[in-house]
Amino acid sequence: MNTRAILAIVRKDLKVAMQNKGVVLPMIILPLILFVIFPWVMAYIPSLASTSGSSMSNLDELLSRMPAGLLKELSGYTPAQQVIVFALVYMLAPMFLIMPLMVSSVFAADSFAGEKERKTLEALLYTPTTDRELFTAKLLGAWAAAIAVGLLSFVVYAIMVNAAAWQSIGHIFFPNWMWIALVIWVTPAVAGLGLVVMVFVSTRAQGFQDAYQTGGLVVLPVLALMIGQISGVMYFSLEVVLFVGLVIWLIVAILLWFASKSFRRSELMTKF
């Protein structure tokens, strides 16, 4: 494969995407809310709830519905600390996956549908690269960006969590092994899932917004995990995270195989 040509396309895609406000703004706003503001809000909820007996009772009732395994992991904390640890370590874990999913989706949408919108895809299709090289370049840039943003978000979140909860917990408690597995094992898989789905959508969409809105349905499985966690049906233990990652990687491998087999630049040219 022509590595030089692939890297040139990757650099071009990343440069163009970073100049698109529709790509950059979600990458700033969502992490700011989830990984900076949210930890400080959740860290002070127990102290605020203590002024209202009914509010604290509601929080205790929520924890009482959690699986026995999670309650065992929280057993070493006071009731107020349990609320903080549950919210910041476990409840937000599935929500964290929205970040790499969103980044890979917006980059992939801009990479194909955005090229159509800017009328630059046709020139790219006539470059001296094979279909496989072009397909690899288009995927590699978005995937690398999603992983980089995911890792940066994790570092920021770890700092914010420990800083916000220090007054209540009194020691560094984040991350645990579940979160490390989530970031290293599941995050790249989720980014790949959003990427491959968006490739299918983008090659058929007429523009960036059209592709992004249609491909946004891929967040539904992540929302299902979040609902399952909050409702007490399941919780993100290390074993669950490893299993979820394995399932997603298998799905990505299957979709990637179909996408690579069906990708033809000649078909893209007929869609202008």
Short mmCIF file of C-alpha atoms in Angstrom, two decimals:
data_model
loop_
_atom_site.label_atom_id
_atom_site.label_comp_id
_atom_site.label_asym_id
_atom_site.label_seq_id
_atom_site.Cartn_x
_atom_site.Cartn_y
_atom_site.Cartn_z
CA MET A 1 0.00 0.00 0.00
CA ASN A 2 1.09 3.57 -0.70
CA THR A 3 1.66 4.76 2.87
CA ARG A 4 2.72 8.23 1.77
CA ALA A 5 -0.50 8.78 -0.17
CA ILE A 6 -2.61 7.45 2.70
CA LEU A 7 -0.97 9.78 5.23
CA ALA A 8 -1.36 12.72 2.84
CA ILE A 9 -5.12 12.09 2.61
CA VAL A 10 -5.35 11.65 6.40
CA ARG A 11 -3.58 14.98 7.02
CA LYS A 12 -5.80 16.72 4.48
CA ASP A 13 -9.00 15.31 5.99
CA LEU A 14 -8.00 16.29 9.53
CA LYS A 15 -7.01 19.79 8.48
CA VAL A 16 -10.26 20.39 6.60
CA ALA A 17 -12.39 18.89 9.38
CA MET A 18 -10.84 21.11 12.03
CA GLN A 19 -11.86 24.14 9.98
CA ASN A 20 -15.51 23.05 10.05
CA LYS A 21 -17.47 24.52 12.98
CA GLY A 22 -19.97 21.68 12.73
CA VAL A 23 -17.13 19.30 13.59
CA VAL A 24 -15.23 21.36 16.15
CA LEU A 25 -18.08 22.76 18.30
CA PRO A 26 -19.50 19.36 19.44
CA MET A 27 -15.94 18.29 20.34
CA ILE A 28 -15.68 21.29 22.68
CA ILE A 29 -19.19 21.59 24.13
CA LEU A 30 -19.86 17.92 24.98
CA PRO A 31 -16.57 17.29 26.87
CA LEU A 32 -17.00 20.59 28.71
CA ILE A 33 -20.42 19.52 29.99
CA LEU A 34 -19.69 15.86 30.70
CA PHE A 35 -16.10 15.91 31.89
CA VAL A 36 -15.67 19.32 33.52
CA ILE A 37 -19.03 20.62 34.76
CA PHE A 38 -20.72 17.29 35.55
CA PRO A 39 -18.11 16.04 38.09
CA TRP A 40 -18.38 19.22 40.17
CA VAL A 41 -22.19 19.14 40.12
CA MET A 42 -22.35 15.49 41.18
CA ALA A 43 -19.71 15.96 43.87
CA TYR A 44 -21.88 18.49 45.68
CA ILE A 45 -25.27 16.80 45.25
CA PRO A 46 -25.04 14.81 48.54
CA SER A 47 -24.33 17.97 50.55
CA LEU A 48 -27.20 19.76 48.85
CA ALA A 49 -29.50 16.78 49.30
CA SER A 50 -28.71 16.59 53.01
CA THR A 51 -30.74 19.79 53.46
CA SER A 52 -33.78 17.91 52.18
CA GLY A 53 -34.54 14.53 53.72
CA SER A 54 -36.77 13.50 50.82
CA SER A 55 -34.01 14.19 48.27
CA MET A 56 -31.51 12.06 50.15
CA SER A 57 -34.10 9.32 50.46
CA ASN A 58 -34.53 9.33 46.71
CA LEU A 59 -30.78 8.92 46.25
CA ASP A 60 -30.69 6.07 48.77
CA GLU A 61 -33.61 4.40 46.99
CA LEU A 62 -31.76 4.65 43.66
CA LEU A 63 -28.70 2.93 45.12
CA SER A 64 -30.81 0.24 46.78
CA ARG A 65 -31.97 -0.91 43.31
CA MET A 66 -28.42 -1.46 42.09
CA PRO A 67 -26.99 -4.98 41.54
CA ALA A 68 -25.38 -6.73 44.50
CA GLY A 69 -21.95 -6.60 42.86
CA LEU A 70 -22.04 -2.82 42.64
CA LEU A 71 -23.30 -2.45 46.20
CA LYS A 72 -20.39 -4.61 47.35
CA GLU A 73 -17.91 -2.32 45.58
CA LEU A 74 -19.52 0.71 47.23
CA SER A 75 -19.73 -0.88 50.69
CA GLY A 76 -16.51 0.74 51.90
CA TYR A 77 -17.91 4.26 51.51
CA THR A 78 -20.35 6.33 53.54
CA PRO A 79 -23.84 6.88 52.03
CA ALA A 80 -22.88 10.33 50.76
CA GLN A 81 -19.65 8.99 49.27
CA GLN A 82 -21.53 6.11 47.64
CA VAL A 83 -23.69 8.57 45.70
CA ILE A 84 -20.60 10.41 44.44
CA VAL A 85 -18.70 7.26 43.47
CA PHE A 86 -21.74 5.73 41.80
CA ALA A 87 -22.41 8.85 39.74
CA LEU A 88 -18.83 9.64 38.72
CA VAL A 89 -17.38 6.15 38.33
CA TYR A 90 -20.29 3.98 37.20
CA MET A 91 -23.20 6.08 35.95
CA LEU A 92 -21.07 8.14 33.57
CA ALA A 93 -19.13 5.16 32.18
CA PRO A 94 -21.57 4.40 29.32
CA MET A 95 -22.02 8.12 28.68
CA PHE A 96 -18.26 8.42 28.16
CA LEU A 97 -18.59 6.19 25.08
CA ILE A 98 -20.68 8.87 23.38
CA MET A 99 -17.52 10.96 23.00
CA PRO A 100 -15.47 8.69 20.68
CA LEU A 101 -18.68 7.67 18.91
CA MET A 102 -19.57 11.29 18.19
CA VAL A 103 -16.06 12.30 17.10
CA SER A 104 -15.63 9.39 14.69
CA SER A 105 -19.12 10.04 13.28
CA VAL A 106 -18.63 13.75 12.61
CA PHE A 107 -15.18 13.22 11.11
CA ALA A 108 -16.43 10.41 8.86
CA ALA A 109 -19.47 12.45 7.81
CA ASP A 110 -17.21 15.35 6.89
CA SER A 111 -14.77 13.02 5.15
CA PHE A 112 -17.27 11.72 2.58
CA ALA A 113 -20.50 13.72 2.65
CA GLY A 114 -18.59 16.90 3.43
CA GLU A 115 -16.36 16.33 0.41
CA LYS A 116 -19.46 16.02 -1.76
CA GLU A 117 -20.86 19.23 -0.31
CA ARG A 118 -17.62 21.11 -1.00
CA LYS A 119 -17.39 19.57 -4.49
CA THR A 120 -13.87 18.26 -3.74
CA LEU A 121 -14.54 14.52 -3.68
CA GLU A 122 -14.41 14.11 -7.46
CA ALA A 123 -10.82 15.40 -7.65
CA LEU A 124 -9.84 13.09 -4.78
CA LEU A 125 -11.34 10.06 -6.52
CA TYR A 126 -9.09 10.63 -9.53
CA THR A 127 -5.90 10.59 -7.44
CA PRO A 128 -3.47 7.70 -8.13
CA THR A 129 -4.59 5.61 -5.14
CA THR A 130 -6.35 2.28 -5.11
CA ASP A 131 -9.83 1.83 -3.68
CA ARG A 132 -8.33 0.07 -0.68
CA GLU A 133 -5.84 2.87 -0.01
CA LEU A 134 -8.51 5.54 -0.29
CA PHE A 135 -10.86 3.58 1.97
CA THR A 136 -8.08 3.05 4.56
CA ALA A 137 -7.12 6.73 4.54
CA LYS A 138 -10.69 7.89 5.02
CA LEU A 139 -11.15 5.57 8.00
CA LEU A 140 -7.74 6.08 9.59
CA GLY A 141 -8.02 9.85 10.03
CA ALA A 142 -11.42 9.77 11.74
CA TRP A 143 -10.49 6.77 13.91
CA ALA A 144 -7.23 8.36 15.11
CA ALA A 145 -9.02 11.63 15.90
CA ALA A 146 -11.71 9.82 17.92
CA ILE A 147 -9.16 7.88 19.97
CA ALA A 148 -7.07 11.01 20.62
CA VAL A 149 -10.10 13.00 21.79
CA GLY A 150 -11.26 10.05 23.90
CA LEU A 151 -7.89 9.77 25.66
CA LEU A 152 -7.71 13.52 26.25
CA SER A 153 -11.27 13.53 27.61
CA PHE A 154 -10.37 10.67 29.96
CA VAL A 155 -7.34 12.52 31.35
CA VAL A 156 -9.39 15.70 31.88
CA TYR A 157 -12.21 13.74 33.50
CA ALA A 158 -9.83 11.90 35.85
CA ILE A 159 -8.40 15.21 37.06
CA MET A 160 -11.83 16.79 37.49
CA VAL A 161 -13.32 13.78 39.31
CA ASN A 162 -10.56 13.54 41.90
CA ALA A 163 -10.42 17.29 42.38
CA ALA A 164 -14.20 17.72 42.73
CA ALA A 165 -14.64 14.77 45.10
CA TRP A 166 -11.50 15.36 47.19
CA GLN A 167 -13.39 17.21 49.91
CA SER A 168 -15.81 14.29 50.35
CA ILE A 169 -13.63 11.25 49.55
CA GLY A 170 -10.26 12.46 50.80
CA HIS A 171 -8.13 10.37 48.44
CA ILE A 172 -7.64 9.56 44.74
CA PHE A 173 -10.21 6.93 43.79
CA PHE A 174 -10.42 7.33 40.01
CA PRO A 175 -9.75 5.61 37.64
CA ASN A 176 -10.32 1.98 38.55
CA TRP A 177 -9.54 -1.07 36.38
CA MET A 178 -13.00 -0.94 34.81
CA TRP A 179 -12.34 2.56 33.45
CA ILE A 180 -8.88 1.64 32.20
CA ALA A 181 -10.39 -1.28 30.26
CA LEU A 182 -13.16 1.04 29.03
CA VAL A 183 -10.66 3.53 27.61
CA ILE A 184 -8.11 1.08 26.20
CA TRP A 185 -10.41 -1.71 24.98
CA VAL A 186 -13.90 -0.31 24.36
CA THR A 187 -13.21 3.26 23.23
CA PRO A 188 -11.35 2.27 20.02
CA ALA A 189 -14.08 -0.28 19.26
CA VAL A 190 -16.89 2.23 19.71
CA ALA A 191 -15.02 4.75 17.57
CA GLY A 192 -14.68 2.11 14.88
CA LEU A 193 -18.40 1.29 15.08
CA GLY A 194 -19.42 4.91 14.61
CA LEU A 195 -16.91 5.26 11.82
CA VAL A 196 -17.98 2.24 9.78
CA VAL A 197 -21.68 3.02 10.14
CA MET A 198 -21.07 6.60 9.08
CA VAL A 199 -19.11 5.43 6.01
CA PHE A 200 -22.19 3.53 4.83
CA VAL A 201 -24.38 6.57 5.47
CA SER A 202 -22.01 9.22 4.10
CA THR A 203 -21.49 7.57 0.74
CA ARG A 204 -25.25 7.83 0.16
CA ALA A 205 -25.95 11.20 1.79
CA GLN A 206 -26.01 14.50 -0.08
CA GLY A 207 -24.28 16.60 2.57
CA PHE A 208 -22.61 16.74 5.99
CA GLN A 209 -25.75 17.54 8.02
CA ASP A 210 -27.77 14.87 6.22
CA ALA A 211 -25.15 12.20 6.94
CA TYR A 212 -24.60 13.28 10.56
CA GLN A 213 -28.30 13.33 11.42
CA THR A 214 -28.94 9.91 9.87
CA GLY A 215 -25.82 8.34 11.36
CA GLY A 216 -26.68 9.72 14.79
CA LEU A 217 -28.92 6.70 15.35
CA VAL A 218 -25.78 4.72 16.17
CA VAL A 219 -25.80 6.27 19.67
CA LEU A 220 -28.94 4.29 20.57
CA PRO A 221 -27.01 1.20 21.82
CA VAL A 222 -24.93 3.46 24.07
CA LEU A 223 -28.09 5.08 25.44
CA ALA A 224 -29.47 1.59 26.10
CA LEU A 225 -26.37 0.77 28.17
CA MET A 226 -26.79 4.01 30.10
CA ILE A 227 -30.47 3.27 30.85
CA GLY A 228 -29.57 -0.26 31.93
CA GLN A 229 -26.96 1.12 34.31
CA ILE A 230 -29.23 3.75 35.88
CA SER A 231 -32.18 1.37 36.20
CA GLY A 232 -30.08 -1.26 37.95
CA VAL A 233 -30.49 -3.93 35.27
CA MET A 234 -26.70 -4.10 34.98
CA TYR A 235 -23.59 -2.21 35.98
CA PHE A 236 -20.27 -1.58 34.31
CA SER A 237 -18.02 -4.08 36.04
CA LEU A 238 -14.65 -5.03 34.56
CA GLU A 239 -16.11 -8.26 33.19
CA VAL A 240 -19.05 -6.47 31.55
CA VAL A 241 -16.77 -3.89 29.96
CA LEU A 242 -14.48 -6.58 28.52
CA PHE A 243 -17.49 -8.48 27.14
CA VAL A 244 -19.13 -5.36 25.66
CA GLY A 245 -15.83 -4.45 24.02
CA LEU A 246 -15.50 -7.92 22.50
CA VAL A 247 -19.03 -7.79 21.06
CA ILE A 248 -18.44 -4.35 19.56
CA TRP A 249 -15.10 -5.39 18.05
CA LEU A 250 -16.79 -8.38 16.38
CA ILE A 251 -19.54 -6.15 14.97
CA VAL A 252 -16.95 -3.66 13.71
CA ALA A 253 -14.95 -6.43 12.03
CA ILE A 254 -18.03 -7.72 10.20
CA LEU A 255 -19.19 -4.26 9.11
CA LEU A 256 -15.67 -3.29 8.09
CA TRP A 257 -15.39 -6.38 5.90
CA PHE A 258 -18.68 -5.54 4.14
CA ALA A 259 -17.74 -1.87 3.81
CA SER A 260 -14.35 -2.64 2.28
CA LYS A 261 -15.90 -5.10 -0.19
CA SER A 262 -18.63 -2.69 -1.27
CA PHE A 263 -16.45 0.43 -1.48
CA ARG A 264 -15.95 1.44 -5.12
CA ARG A 265 -14.86 4.91 -6.18
CA SER A 266 -16.67 4.43 -9.48
CA GLU A 267 -19.98 4.20 -7.60
CA LEU A 268 -19.20 7.38 -5.69
CA MET A 269 -18.62 9.25 -8.94
CA THR A 270 -22.13 8.44 -10.13
CA LYS A 271 -23.65 10.12 -7.06
CA PHE A 272 -22.56 13.66 -7.90
#
